Tab-separated table of C-alpha atoms in Angstrom:
chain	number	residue	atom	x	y	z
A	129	UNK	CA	0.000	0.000	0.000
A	130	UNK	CA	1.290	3.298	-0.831
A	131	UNK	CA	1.465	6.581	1.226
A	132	UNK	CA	-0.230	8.781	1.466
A	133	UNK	CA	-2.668	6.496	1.980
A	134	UNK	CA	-5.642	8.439	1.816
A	135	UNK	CA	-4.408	9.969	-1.478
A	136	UNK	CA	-4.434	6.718	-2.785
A	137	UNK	CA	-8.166	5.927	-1.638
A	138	UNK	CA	-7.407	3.517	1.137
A	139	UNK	CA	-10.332	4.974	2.701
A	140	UNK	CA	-13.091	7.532	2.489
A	141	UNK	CA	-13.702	11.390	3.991
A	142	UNK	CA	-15.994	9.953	6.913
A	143	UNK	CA	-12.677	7.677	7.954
A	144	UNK	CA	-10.653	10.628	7.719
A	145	UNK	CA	-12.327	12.979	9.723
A	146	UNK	CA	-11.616	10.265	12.557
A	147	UNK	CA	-8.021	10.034	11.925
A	148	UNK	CA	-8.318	14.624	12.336
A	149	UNK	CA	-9.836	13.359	15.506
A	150	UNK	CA	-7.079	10.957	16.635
A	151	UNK	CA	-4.603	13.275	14.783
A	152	UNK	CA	-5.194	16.390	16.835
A	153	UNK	CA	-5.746	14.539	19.832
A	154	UNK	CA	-1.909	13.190	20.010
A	155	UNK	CA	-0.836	17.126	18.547
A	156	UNK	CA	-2.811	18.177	21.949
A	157	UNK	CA	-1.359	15.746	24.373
A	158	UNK	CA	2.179	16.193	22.971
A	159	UNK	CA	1.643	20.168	23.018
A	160	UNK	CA	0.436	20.154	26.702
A	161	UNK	CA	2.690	17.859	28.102
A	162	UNK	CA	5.777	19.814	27.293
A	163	UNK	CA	3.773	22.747	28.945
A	164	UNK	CA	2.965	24.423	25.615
A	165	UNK	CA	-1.212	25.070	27.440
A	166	UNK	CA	0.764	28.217	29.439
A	167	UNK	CA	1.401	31.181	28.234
A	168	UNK	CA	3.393	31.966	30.894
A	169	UNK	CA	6.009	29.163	29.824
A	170	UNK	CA	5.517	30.213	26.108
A	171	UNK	CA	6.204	34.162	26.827
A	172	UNK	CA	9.247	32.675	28.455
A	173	UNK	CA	10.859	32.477	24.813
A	174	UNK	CA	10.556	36.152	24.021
A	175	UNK	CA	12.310	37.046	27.388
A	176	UNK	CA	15.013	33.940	26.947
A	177	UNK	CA	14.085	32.884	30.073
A	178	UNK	CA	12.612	29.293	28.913
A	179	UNK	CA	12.878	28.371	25.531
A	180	UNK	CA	10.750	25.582	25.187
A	181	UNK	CA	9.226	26.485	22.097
A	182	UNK	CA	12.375	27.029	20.115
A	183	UNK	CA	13.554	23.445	21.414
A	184	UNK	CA	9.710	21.698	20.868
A	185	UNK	CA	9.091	23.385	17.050
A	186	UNK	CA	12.718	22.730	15.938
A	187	UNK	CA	12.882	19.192	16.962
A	188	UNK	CA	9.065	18.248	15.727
A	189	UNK	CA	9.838	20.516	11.967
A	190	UNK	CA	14.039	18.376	11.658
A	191	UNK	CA	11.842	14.914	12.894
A	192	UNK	CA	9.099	15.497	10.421
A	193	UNK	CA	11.205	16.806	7.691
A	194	UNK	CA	13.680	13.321	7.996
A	195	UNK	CA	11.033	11.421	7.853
A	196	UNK	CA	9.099	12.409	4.965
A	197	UNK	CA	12.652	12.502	3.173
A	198	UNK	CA	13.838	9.239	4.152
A	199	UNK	CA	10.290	7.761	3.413
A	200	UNK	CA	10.120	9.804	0.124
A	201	UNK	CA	13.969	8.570	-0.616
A	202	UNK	CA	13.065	4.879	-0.200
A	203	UNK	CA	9.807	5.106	-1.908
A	204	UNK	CA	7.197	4.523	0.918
A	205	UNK	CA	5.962	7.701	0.745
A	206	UNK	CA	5.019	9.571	-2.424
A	207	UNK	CA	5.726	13.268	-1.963
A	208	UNK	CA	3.977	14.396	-5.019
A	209	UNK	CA	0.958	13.575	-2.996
A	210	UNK	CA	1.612	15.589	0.093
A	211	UNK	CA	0.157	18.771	-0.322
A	212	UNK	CA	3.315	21.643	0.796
A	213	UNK	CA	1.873	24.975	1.213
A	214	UNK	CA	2.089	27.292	-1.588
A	215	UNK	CA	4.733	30.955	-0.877
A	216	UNK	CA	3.163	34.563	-1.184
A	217	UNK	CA	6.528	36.138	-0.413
A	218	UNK	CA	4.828	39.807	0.966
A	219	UNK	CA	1.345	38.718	2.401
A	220	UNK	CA	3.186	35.674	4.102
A	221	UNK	CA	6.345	37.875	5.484
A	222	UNK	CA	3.662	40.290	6.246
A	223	UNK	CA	0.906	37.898	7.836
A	224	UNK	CA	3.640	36.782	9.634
A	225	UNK	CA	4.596	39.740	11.573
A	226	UNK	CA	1.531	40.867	12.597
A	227	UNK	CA	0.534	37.127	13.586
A	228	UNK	CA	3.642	37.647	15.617
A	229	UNK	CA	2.819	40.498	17.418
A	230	UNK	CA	-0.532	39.105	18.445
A	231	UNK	CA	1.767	35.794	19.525
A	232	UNK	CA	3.722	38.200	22.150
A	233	UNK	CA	0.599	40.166	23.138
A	234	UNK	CA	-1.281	37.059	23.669
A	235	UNK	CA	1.106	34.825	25.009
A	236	UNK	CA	-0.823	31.406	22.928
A	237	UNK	CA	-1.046	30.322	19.537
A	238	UNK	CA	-3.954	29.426	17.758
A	239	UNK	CA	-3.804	25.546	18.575
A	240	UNK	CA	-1.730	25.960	21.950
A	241	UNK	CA	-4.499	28.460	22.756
A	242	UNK	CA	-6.905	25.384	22.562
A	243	UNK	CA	-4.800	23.202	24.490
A	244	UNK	CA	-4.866	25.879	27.477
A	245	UNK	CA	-8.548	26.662	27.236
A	246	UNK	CA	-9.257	22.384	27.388
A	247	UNK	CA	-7.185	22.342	30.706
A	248	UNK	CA	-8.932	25.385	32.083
A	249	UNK	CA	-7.291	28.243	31.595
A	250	UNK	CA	-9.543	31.824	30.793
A	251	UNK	CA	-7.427	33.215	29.398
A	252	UNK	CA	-6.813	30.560	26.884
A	253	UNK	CA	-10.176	31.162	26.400
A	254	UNK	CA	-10.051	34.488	25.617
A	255	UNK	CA	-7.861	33.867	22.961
A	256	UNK	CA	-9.946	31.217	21.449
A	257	UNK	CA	-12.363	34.096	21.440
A	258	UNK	CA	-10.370	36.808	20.065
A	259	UNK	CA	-8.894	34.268	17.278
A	260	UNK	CA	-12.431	34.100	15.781
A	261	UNK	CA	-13.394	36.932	15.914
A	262	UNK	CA	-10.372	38.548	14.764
A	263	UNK	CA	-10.441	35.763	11.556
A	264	UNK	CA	-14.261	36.727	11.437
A	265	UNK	CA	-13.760	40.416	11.113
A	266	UNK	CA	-10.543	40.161	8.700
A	267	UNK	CA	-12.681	37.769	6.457
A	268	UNK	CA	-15.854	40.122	6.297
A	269	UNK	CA	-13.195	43.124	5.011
A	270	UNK	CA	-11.343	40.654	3.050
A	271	UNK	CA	-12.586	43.161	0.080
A	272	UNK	CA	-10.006	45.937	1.481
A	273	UNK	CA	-7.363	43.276	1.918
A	274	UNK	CA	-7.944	41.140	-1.656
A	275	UNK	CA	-5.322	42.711	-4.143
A	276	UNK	CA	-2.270	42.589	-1.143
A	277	UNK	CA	-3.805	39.128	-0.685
A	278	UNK	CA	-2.616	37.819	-3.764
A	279	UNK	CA	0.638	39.621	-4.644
A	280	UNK	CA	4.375	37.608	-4.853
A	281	UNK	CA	2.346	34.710	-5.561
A	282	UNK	CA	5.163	31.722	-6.348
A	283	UNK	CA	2.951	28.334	-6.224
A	284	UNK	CA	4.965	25.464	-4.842
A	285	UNK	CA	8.188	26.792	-3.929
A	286	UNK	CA	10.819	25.140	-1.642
A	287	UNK	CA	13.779	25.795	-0.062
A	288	UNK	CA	15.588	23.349	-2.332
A	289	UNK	CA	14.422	25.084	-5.285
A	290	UNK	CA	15.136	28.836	-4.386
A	291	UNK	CA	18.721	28.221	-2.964
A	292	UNK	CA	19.116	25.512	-5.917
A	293	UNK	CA	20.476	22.921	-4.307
A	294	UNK	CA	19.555	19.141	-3.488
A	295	UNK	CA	16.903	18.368	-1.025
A	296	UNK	CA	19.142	16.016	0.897
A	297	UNK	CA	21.658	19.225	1.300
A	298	UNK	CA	18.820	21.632	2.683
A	299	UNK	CA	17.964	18.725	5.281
A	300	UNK	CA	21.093	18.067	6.172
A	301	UNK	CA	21.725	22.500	6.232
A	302	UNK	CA	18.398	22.411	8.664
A	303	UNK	CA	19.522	19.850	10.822
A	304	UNK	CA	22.500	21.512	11.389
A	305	UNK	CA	20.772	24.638	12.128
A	306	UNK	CA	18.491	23.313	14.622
A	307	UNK	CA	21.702	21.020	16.366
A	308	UNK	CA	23.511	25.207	16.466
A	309	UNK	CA	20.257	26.147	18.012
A	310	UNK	CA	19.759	23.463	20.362
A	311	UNK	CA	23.287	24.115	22.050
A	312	UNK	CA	22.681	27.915	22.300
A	313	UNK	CA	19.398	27.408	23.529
A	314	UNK	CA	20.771	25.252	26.644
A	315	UNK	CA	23.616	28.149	26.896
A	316	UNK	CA	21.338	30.936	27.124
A	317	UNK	CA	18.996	28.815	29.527
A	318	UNK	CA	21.743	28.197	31.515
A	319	UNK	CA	23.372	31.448	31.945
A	320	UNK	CA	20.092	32.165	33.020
A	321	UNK	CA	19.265	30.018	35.758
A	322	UNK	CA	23.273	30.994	36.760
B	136	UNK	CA	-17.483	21.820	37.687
B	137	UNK	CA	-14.395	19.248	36.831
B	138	UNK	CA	-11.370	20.634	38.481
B	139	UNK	CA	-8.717	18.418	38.757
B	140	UNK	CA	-5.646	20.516	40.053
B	141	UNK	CA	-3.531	17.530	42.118
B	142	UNK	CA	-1.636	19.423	45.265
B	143	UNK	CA	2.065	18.521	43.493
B	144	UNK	CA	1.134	18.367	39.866
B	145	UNK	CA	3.533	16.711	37.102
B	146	UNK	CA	5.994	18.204	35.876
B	147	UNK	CA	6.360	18.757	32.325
B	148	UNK	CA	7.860	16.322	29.806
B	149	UNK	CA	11.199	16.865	28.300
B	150	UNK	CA	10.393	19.445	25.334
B	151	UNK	CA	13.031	17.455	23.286
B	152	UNK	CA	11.398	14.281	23.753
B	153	UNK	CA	7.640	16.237	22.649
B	154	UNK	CA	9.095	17.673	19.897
B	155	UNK	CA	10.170	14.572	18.652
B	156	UNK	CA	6.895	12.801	19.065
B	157	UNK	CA	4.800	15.975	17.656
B	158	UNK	CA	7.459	14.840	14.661
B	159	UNK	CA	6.083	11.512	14.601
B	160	UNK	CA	2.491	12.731	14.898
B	161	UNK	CA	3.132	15.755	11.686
B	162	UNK	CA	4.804	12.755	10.080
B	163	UNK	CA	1.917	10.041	10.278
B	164	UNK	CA	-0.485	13.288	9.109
B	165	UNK	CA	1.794	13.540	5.827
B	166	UNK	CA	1.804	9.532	5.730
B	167	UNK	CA	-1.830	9.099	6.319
B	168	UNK	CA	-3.456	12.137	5.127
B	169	UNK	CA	-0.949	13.455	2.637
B	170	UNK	CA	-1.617	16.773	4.568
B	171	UNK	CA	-0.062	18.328	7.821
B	172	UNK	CA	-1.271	19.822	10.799
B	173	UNK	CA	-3.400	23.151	11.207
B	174	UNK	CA	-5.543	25.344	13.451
B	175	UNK	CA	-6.639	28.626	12.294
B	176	UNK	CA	-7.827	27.167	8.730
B	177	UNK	CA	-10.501	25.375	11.261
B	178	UNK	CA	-11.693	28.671	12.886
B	179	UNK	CA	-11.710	30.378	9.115
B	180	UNK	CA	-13.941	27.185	8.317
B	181	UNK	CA	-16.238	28.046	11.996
B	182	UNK	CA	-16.725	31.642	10.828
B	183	UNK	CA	-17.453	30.652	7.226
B	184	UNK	CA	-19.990	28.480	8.682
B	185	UNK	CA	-21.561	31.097	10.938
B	186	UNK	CA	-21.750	33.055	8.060
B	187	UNK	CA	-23.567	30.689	6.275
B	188	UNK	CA	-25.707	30.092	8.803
B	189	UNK	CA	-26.361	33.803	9.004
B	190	UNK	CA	-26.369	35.309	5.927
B	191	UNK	CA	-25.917	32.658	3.271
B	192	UNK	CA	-25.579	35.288	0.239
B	193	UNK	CA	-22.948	37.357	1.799
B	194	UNK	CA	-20.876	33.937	2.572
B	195	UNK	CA	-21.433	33.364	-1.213
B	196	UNK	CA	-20.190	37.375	-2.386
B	197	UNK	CA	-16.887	37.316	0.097
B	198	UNK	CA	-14.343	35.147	-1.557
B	199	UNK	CA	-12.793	34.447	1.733
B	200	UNK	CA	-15.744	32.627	3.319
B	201	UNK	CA	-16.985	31.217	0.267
B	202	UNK	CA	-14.318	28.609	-0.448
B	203	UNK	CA	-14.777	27.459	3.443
B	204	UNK	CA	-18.788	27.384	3.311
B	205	UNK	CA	-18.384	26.049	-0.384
B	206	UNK	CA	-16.322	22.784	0.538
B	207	UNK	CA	-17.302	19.492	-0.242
B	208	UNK	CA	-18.960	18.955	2.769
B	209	UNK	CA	-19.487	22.228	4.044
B	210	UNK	CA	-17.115	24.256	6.811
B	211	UNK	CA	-18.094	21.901	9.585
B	212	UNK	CA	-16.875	18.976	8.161
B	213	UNK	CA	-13.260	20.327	7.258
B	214	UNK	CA	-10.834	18.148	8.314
B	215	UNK	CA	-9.184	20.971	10.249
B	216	UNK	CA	-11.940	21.406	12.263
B	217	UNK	CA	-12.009	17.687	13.196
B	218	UNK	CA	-8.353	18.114	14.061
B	219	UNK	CA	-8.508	20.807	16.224
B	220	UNK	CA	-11.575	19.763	18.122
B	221	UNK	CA	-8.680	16.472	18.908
B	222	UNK	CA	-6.215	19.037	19.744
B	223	UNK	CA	-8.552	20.216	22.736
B	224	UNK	CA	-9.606	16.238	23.671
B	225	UNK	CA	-5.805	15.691	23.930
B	226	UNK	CA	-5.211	18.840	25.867
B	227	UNK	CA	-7.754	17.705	28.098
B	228	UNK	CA	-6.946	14.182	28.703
B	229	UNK	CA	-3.371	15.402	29.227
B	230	UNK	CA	-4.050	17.306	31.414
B	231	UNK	CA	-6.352	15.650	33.566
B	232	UNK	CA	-3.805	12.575	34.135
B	233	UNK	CA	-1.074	15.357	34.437
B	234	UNK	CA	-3.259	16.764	37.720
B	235	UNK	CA	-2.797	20.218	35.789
B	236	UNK	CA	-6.757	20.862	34.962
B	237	UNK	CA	-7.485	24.154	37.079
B	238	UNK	CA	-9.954	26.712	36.257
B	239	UNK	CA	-7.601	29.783	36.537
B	240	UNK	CA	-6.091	33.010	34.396
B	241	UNK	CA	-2.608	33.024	33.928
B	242	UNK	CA	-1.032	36.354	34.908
B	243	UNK	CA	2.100	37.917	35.829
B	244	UNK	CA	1.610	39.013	40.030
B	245	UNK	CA	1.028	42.635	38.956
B	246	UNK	CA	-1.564	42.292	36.240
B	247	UNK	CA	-5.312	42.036	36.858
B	248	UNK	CA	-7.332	39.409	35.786
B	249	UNK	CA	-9.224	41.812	33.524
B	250	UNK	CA	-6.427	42.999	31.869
B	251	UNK	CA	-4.879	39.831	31.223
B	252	UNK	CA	-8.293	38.409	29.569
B	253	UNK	CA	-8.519	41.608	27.358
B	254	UNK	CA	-4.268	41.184	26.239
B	255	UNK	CA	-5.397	37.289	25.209
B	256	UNK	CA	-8.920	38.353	23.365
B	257	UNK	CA	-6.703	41.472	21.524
B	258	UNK	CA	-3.420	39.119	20.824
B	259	UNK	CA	-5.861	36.686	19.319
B	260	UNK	CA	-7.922	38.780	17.169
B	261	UNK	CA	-4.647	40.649	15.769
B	262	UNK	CA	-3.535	36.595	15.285
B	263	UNK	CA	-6.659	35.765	13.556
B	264	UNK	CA	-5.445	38.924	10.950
B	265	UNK	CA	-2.290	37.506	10.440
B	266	UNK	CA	-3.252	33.982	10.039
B	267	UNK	CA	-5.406	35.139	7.343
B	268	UNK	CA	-2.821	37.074	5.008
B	269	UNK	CA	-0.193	34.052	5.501
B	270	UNK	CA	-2.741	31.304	5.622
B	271	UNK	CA	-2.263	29.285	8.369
B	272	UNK	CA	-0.667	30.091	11.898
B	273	UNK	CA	2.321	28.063	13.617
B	274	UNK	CA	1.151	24.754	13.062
B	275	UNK	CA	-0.151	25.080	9.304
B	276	UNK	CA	2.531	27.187	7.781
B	277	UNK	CA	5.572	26.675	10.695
B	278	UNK	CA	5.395	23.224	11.499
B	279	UNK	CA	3.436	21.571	8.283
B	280	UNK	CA	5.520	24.048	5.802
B	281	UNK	CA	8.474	24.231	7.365
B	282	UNK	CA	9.250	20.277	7.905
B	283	UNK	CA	7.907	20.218	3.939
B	284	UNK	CA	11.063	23.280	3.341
B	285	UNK	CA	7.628	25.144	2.168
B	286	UNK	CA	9.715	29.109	1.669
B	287	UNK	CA	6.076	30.821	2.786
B	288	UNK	CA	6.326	28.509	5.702
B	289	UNK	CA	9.608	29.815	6.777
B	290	UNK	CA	9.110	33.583	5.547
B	291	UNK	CA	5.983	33.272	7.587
B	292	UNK	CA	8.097	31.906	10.830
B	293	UNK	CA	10.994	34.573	10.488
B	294	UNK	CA	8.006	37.610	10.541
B	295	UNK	CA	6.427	35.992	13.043
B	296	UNK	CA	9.364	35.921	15.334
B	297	UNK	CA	10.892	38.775	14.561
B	298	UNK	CA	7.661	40.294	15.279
B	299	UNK	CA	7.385	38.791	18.454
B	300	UNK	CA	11.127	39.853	19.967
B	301	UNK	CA	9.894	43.599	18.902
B	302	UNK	CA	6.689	43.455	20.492
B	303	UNK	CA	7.594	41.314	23.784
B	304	UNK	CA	9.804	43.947	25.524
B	305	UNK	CA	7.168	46.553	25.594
B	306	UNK	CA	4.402	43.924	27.202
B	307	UNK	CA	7.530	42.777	29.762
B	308	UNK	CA	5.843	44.123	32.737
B	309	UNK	CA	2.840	42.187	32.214
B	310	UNK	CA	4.500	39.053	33.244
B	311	UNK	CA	6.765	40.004	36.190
């Protein structure tokens, strides 16, 4: 059987809105037992005081990103069929930074935000909340927002293809990123607690 | 009222080790699904769907909601939304066994419980902005993009924290 196996009809959209279910359910439990439900943990990265989330993202994006290459490199896994999410170079740098600046103002994400408001937390809550309303009122304007919306649009485009070099090189360049930042992340952790 | 707050509660796991195994759980999405993981495309699918539910013309005129209420399926059977109605089950069954399920707001010792509520409703509506002009938040463009070497993904990751480190210092106070 080849993967993706629900690209290659191993089963239908009823089955797979129970593996979302299952899915999501292990992306919650992993998320809140590393303590990514508090935003008081999570604001600890902007003040490099705890940096959890630099250590959690980094080592889920360089596990992730071996194995779909090593699965795609012996043929398990057909990467054609795994949808990669298309680049808009200005609304995405752009989206980005104001996404940010809700991230420090809020102190959740969108999913960890759902995580903290399952375990109790108002304020996690509030930002559940805010989220949709925020989505809400951006979507019923989306008129003012349409032509910036679509600008720098470049399809499919990966890493490998923009620096031009071999997939295997830009997973082997990230993993050696994310090995750099895992050493200065104990460093600055531990000149911390010093 | 549940409220399951044991007197010493667990600590929390080794963020290496959960990385790794939210790895493993982006991974079996790719495997399985041939898609990654998300969360705000499930509350643009919610609002779509209130929209609808509301005013099913103007969810057909805005271009935004209309390819969320005009899935096969409709918006509340996106797969997203599935997905992030797990995240909270998880969340919750974590931390129930974890003795960390406590109805509380999480403050810094100098800010009220007010203002704290009103800095989580603003930071997520300016979020909910965001995530629409990139198209996904950190899980659908960070994590699912940026394992896949997506360039969006990463742009969207490098504005978001950059973003964040100018932003944070101002908001310090709130915390300590």
């Amino acid at each position: 059987m080849r993967a993706p196996f629900y690209e290659f009809g191993a089963f239908g959209s009823g089955t797979a809105l129970v593996v979302a279910l299952i899915v999501g359910a292990a992306f919650g439990w992993c998320l809140e037992q590393s303590g990514m439900g508090s935003a008081r943990k999570l604001v600890g990265q902007f003040y490099l005081t705890d940096l959890t989330v630099l250590k959690m993202m980094f080592s889920a994006i360089v596990t992730a990103m071996l194995g779909a290459f090593w699965l795609g490199r012996v043929g398990l896994l057909d990467l054609t069929r795994v949808y990669v999410p298309e680049t808009w170079v200005l609304p995405q740098l752009a989206g980005g930074a104001i996404f940010g600046a809700g991230f420090a103002l809020g102190g959740l994400c969108p999913g960890t935000s759902c995580v903290a408001a399952a375990s109790g937390r108002g304020d996690g809550m509030a930002l559940v909340a805010g989220m949709f309303g925020g989505v809400l009122v951006t979507g019923l304007g989306f008129r003012f927002l349409e032509r910036f919306y679509d600008v720098t649009a470049r399809g499919t485009f990966t890493l490998p293809q923009a620096l031009h070099l071999p997939y295997g090189a830009v997973v082997a360049l990230v993993t050696g990123v994310a090995l750099v930042a895992f050493r200065a992340a104990e460093y600055v952790e531990g000149r911390h607690a010093a | 009222m549940i409220d399951r707050a044991a007197p010493h509660p667990a600590p929390y796991a080794d963020p290496y080790v959960c990385g790794v195994g939210l790895g493993l759980v982006l991974l079996a999405a790719y495997v399985v699904m041939g898609r990654g993981l998300g969360a705000s495309g499930a509350f643009a699918s919610s609002a779509s769907g209130v929209v609808a539910a509301l005013s099913p013309a103007s969810a057909r005129a805005n271009p935004y909601f209309a390819r969320y209420a005009g899935a096969a399926g409709g918006p509340w059977l996106d797969w997203l939304v599935f997905e992030l109605a797990g995240v909270a089950i998880g969340g919750l069954v974590s931390a129930y066994f974890a003795g960390r399920l406590r109805f509380e707001v999480e403050r810094g010792p100098h800010t009220s419980r007010a203002a704290r509520l009103l800095m989580a409703l603003g930071g997520g509506a300016v979020m909910g902005a965001g995530a629409v002009l990139a198209r996904g938040c950190t899980s659908g463009q960070a994590l699912t993009g940026g394992a896949l070497l997506s360039v969006g993904s990463w742009l969207f990751m490098i504005g978001a924290f950059a973003a964040a480190y100018v932003v944070a210092p101002l908001l310090r106070r709130a915390w300590r």
